[in-house]
Coordinates of C-alpha atoms in Angstrom, one line a residue:
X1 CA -22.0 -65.1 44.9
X2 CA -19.5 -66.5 42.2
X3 CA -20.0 -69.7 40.7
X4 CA -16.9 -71.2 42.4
X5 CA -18.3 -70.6 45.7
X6 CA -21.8 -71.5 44.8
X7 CA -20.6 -74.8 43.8
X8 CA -18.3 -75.0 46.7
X9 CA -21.1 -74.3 49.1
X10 CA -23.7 -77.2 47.0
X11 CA -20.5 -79.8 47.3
X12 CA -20.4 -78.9 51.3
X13 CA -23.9 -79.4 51.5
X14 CA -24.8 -81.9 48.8
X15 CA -26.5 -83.9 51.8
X16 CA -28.2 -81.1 53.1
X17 CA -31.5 -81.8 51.1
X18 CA -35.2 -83.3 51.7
X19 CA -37.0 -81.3 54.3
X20 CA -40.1 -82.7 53.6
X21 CA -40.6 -83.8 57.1
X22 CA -41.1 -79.8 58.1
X23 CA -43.2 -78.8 55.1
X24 CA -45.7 -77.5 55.5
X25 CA -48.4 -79.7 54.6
X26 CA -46.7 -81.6 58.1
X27 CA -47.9 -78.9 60.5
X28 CA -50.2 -79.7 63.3
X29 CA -53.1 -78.1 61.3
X30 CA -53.3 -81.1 59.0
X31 CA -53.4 -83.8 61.2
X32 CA -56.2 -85.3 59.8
X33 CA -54.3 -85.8 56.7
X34 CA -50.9 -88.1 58.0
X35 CA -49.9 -89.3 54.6
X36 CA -48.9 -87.1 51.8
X37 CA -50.9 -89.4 49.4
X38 CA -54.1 -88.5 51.3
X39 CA -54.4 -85.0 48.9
X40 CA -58.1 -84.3 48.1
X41 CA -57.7 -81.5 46.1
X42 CA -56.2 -81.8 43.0
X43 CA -53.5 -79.2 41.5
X44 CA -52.1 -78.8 38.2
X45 CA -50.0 -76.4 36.1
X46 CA -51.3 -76.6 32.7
X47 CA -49.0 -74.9 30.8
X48 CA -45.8 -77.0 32.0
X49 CA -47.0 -80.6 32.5
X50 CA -48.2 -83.0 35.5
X51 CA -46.3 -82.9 39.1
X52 CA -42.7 -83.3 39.3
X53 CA -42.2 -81.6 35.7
X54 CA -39.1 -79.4 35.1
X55 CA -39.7 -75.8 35.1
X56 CA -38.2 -73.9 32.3
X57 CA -35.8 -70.9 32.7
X58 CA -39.1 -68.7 32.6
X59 CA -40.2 -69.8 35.8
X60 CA -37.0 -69.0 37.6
X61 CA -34.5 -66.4 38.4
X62 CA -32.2 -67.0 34.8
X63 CA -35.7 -66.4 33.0
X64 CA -38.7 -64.1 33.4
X65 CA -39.6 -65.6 37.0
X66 CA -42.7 -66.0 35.8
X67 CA -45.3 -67.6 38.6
X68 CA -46.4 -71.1 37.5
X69 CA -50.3 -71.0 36.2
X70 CA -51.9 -73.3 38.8
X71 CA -55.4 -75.0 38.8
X72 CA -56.7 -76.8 41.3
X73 CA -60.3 -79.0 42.0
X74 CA -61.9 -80.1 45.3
X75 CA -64.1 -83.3 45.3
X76 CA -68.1 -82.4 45.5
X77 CA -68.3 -83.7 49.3
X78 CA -65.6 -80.8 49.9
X79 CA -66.0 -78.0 47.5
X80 CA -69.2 -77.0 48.6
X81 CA -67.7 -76.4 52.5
X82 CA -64.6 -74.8 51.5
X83 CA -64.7 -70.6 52.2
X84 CA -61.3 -69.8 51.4
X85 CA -58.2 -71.0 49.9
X86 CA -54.7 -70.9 51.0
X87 CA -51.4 -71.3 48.9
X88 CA -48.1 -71.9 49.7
X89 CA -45.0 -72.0 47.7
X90 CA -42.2 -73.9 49.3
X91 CA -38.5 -75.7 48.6
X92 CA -38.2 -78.5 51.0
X93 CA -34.3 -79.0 48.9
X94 CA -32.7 -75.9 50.3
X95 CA -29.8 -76.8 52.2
X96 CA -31.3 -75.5 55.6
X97 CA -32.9 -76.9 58.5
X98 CA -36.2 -76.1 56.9
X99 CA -38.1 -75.9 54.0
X100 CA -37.9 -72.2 52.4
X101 CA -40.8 -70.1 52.2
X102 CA -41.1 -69.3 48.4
X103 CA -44.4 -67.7 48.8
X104 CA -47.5 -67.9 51.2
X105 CA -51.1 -66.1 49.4
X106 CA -54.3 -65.5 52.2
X107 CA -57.8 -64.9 52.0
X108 CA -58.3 -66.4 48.0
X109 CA -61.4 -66.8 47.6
X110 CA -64.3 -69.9 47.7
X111 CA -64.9 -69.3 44.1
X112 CA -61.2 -69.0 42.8
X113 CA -59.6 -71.7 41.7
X114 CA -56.6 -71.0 40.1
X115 CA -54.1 -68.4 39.5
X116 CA -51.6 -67.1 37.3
X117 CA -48.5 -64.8 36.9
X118 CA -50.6 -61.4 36.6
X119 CA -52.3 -62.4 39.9
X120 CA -49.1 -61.6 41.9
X121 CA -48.5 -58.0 40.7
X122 CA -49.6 -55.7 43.8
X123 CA -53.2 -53.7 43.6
X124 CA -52.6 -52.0 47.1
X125 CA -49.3 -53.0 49.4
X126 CA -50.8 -51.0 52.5
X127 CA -53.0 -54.0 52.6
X128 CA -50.4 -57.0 50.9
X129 CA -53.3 -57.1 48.7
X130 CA -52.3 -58.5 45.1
X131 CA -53.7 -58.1 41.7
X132 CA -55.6 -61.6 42.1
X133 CA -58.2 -60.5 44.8
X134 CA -56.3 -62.2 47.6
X135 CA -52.7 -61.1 49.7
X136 CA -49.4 -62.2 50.2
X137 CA -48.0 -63.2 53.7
X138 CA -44.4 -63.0 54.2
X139 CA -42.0 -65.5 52.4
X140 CA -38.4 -66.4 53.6
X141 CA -36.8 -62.6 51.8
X142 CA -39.6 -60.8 52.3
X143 CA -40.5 -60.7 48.3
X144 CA -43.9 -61.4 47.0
X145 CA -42.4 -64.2 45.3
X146 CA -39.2 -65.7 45.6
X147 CA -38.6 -66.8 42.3
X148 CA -36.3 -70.4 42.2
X149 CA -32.7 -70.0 41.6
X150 CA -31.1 -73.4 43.2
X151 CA -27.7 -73.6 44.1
X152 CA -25.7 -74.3 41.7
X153 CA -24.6 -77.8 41.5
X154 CA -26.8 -78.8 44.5
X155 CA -29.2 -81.0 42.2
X156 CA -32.5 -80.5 41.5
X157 CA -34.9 -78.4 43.4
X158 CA -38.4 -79.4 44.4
X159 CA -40.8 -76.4 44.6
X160 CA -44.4 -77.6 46.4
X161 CA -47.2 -75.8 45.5
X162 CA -49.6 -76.8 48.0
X163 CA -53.2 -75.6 47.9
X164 CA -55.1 -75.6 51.3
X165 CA -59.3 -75.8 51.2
X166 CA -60.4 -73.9 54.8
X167 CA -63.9 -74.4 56.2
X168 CA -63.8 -70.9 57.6
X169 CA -61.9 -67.5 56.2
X170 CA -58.9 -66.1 58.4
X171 CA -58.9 -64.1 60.7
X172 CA -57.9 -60.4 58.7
X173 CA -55.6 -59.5 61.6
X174 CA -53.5 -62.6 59.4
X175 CA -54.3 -60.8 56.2
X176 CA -51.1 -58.9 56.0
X177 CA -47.6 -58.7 54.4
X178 CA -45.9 -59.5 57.9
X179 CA -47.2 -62.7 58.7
X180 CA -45.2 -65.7 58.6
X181 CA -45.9 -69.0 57.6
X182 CA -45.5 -70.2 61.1
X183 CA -48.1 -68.3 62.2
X184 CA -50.3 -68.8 59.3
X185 CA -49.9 -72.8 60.4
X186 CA -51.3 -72.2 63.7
X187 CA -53.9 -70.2 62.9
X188 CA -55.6 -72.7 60.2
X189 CA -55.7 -75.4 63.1
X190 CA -59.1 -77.0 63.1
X191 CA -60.1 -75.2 60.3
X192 CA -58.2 -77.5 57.6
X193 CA -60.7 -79.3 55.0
X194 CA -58.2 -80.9 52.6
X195 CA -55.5 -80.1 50.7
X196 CA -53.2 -80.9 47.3
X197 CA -50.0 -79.6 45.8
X198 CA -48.4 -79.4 42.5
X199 CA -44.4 -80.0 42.7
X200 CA -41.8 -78.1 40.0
X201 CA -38.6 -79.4 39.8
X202 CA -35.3 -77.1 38.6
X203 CA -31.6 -77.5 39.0
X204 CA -28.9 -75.2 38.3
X205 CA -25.1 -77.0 36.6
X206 CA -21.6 -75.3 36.6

């Protein structure tokens, strides 16, 4: 796509933004958890700054496309419950009806609690299982990782990080490269504990 029509296409759509509404932090699954400010768990990315920081041209396309190094804490009346993790990368700014699935990561485990770029490199992709002990569902491209690379001109980005604390493990018919995030939502119903999320921001100019 050339830059003219890339900023074309932002200037048609410049409204076309803030999708938060069908994150996925919104899905049936978390209705115990109504307000976005009702996050137990708490997620950071040391190595670029608190929520809503800009990410550097490492951590997009123009760069290395490095994943962000993410850390996250449950409160002691949760972390002892929680069996498995669940992380999903989203950009609720894409000029689409929905938010677009950057990344969605199954089956962490209990006693990991963060991650890093070196996690994501594949260990066996028979069984979408990465590097990081845990597997990769399918995101909006079908890439592990859809590093961001917002339209040009469109503003900035938001990319959610959210982390998901599940009283139970999934279901390993879910483990898999094929499953969506959709179906990932409805099959964490009931089994939701809490939840946080970290938020990059990046914008590409003309």
């Amino acid at each position: 796509m050339t830059a003219l029509i890339e900023v074309s296409l932002a200037w048609l759509f410049k409204n076309a933004k803030g999708r938060d509404a069908k994150s996925f932090y919104t899905q049936p699954a978390f209705a115990d958890f109504p307000l976005q400010d009702e996050q137990e768990i708490i997620v950071t990315a040391p190595e670029i700054g608190p929520t809503d920081s800009k990410l550097d041209v490492r951590y997009t396309r123009d760069g290395a496309g490095l994943f962000p190094t993410l850390r996250w804490e449950a409160p002691l009346h949760l972390a002892g419950q929680v069996k498995e993790w669940l992380l999903v990368s989203e950009d609720p700014d894409a000029p689409l009806p929905t938010p677009i699935c950057h990344g969605i990561y199954t089956g962490i485990p209990a006693t990991k609690t963060s991650v890093e770029d070196k996690d994501f490199e594949v260990e066996d992709s028979s069984k979408a299982l990465l590097k990081g002990g845990f597997h990769y569902g399918k995101s909006r491209n079908g890439n592990i990782y859809i590093t961001p690379r917002p339209l040009m001109n469109h503003g900035p980005h938001r990319y959610f990080f959210e982390v998901i604390a599940l009283r139970e493990p999934l279901d390993p018919q879910y483990l898999t490269g094929t499953t969506t995030r959709e179906q990932i939502a409805d099959a964490i119903i009931g089994k939701v504990l809490g939840w946080g999320m970290w938020v990059g921001v990046a914008e590409r100019k003309w």
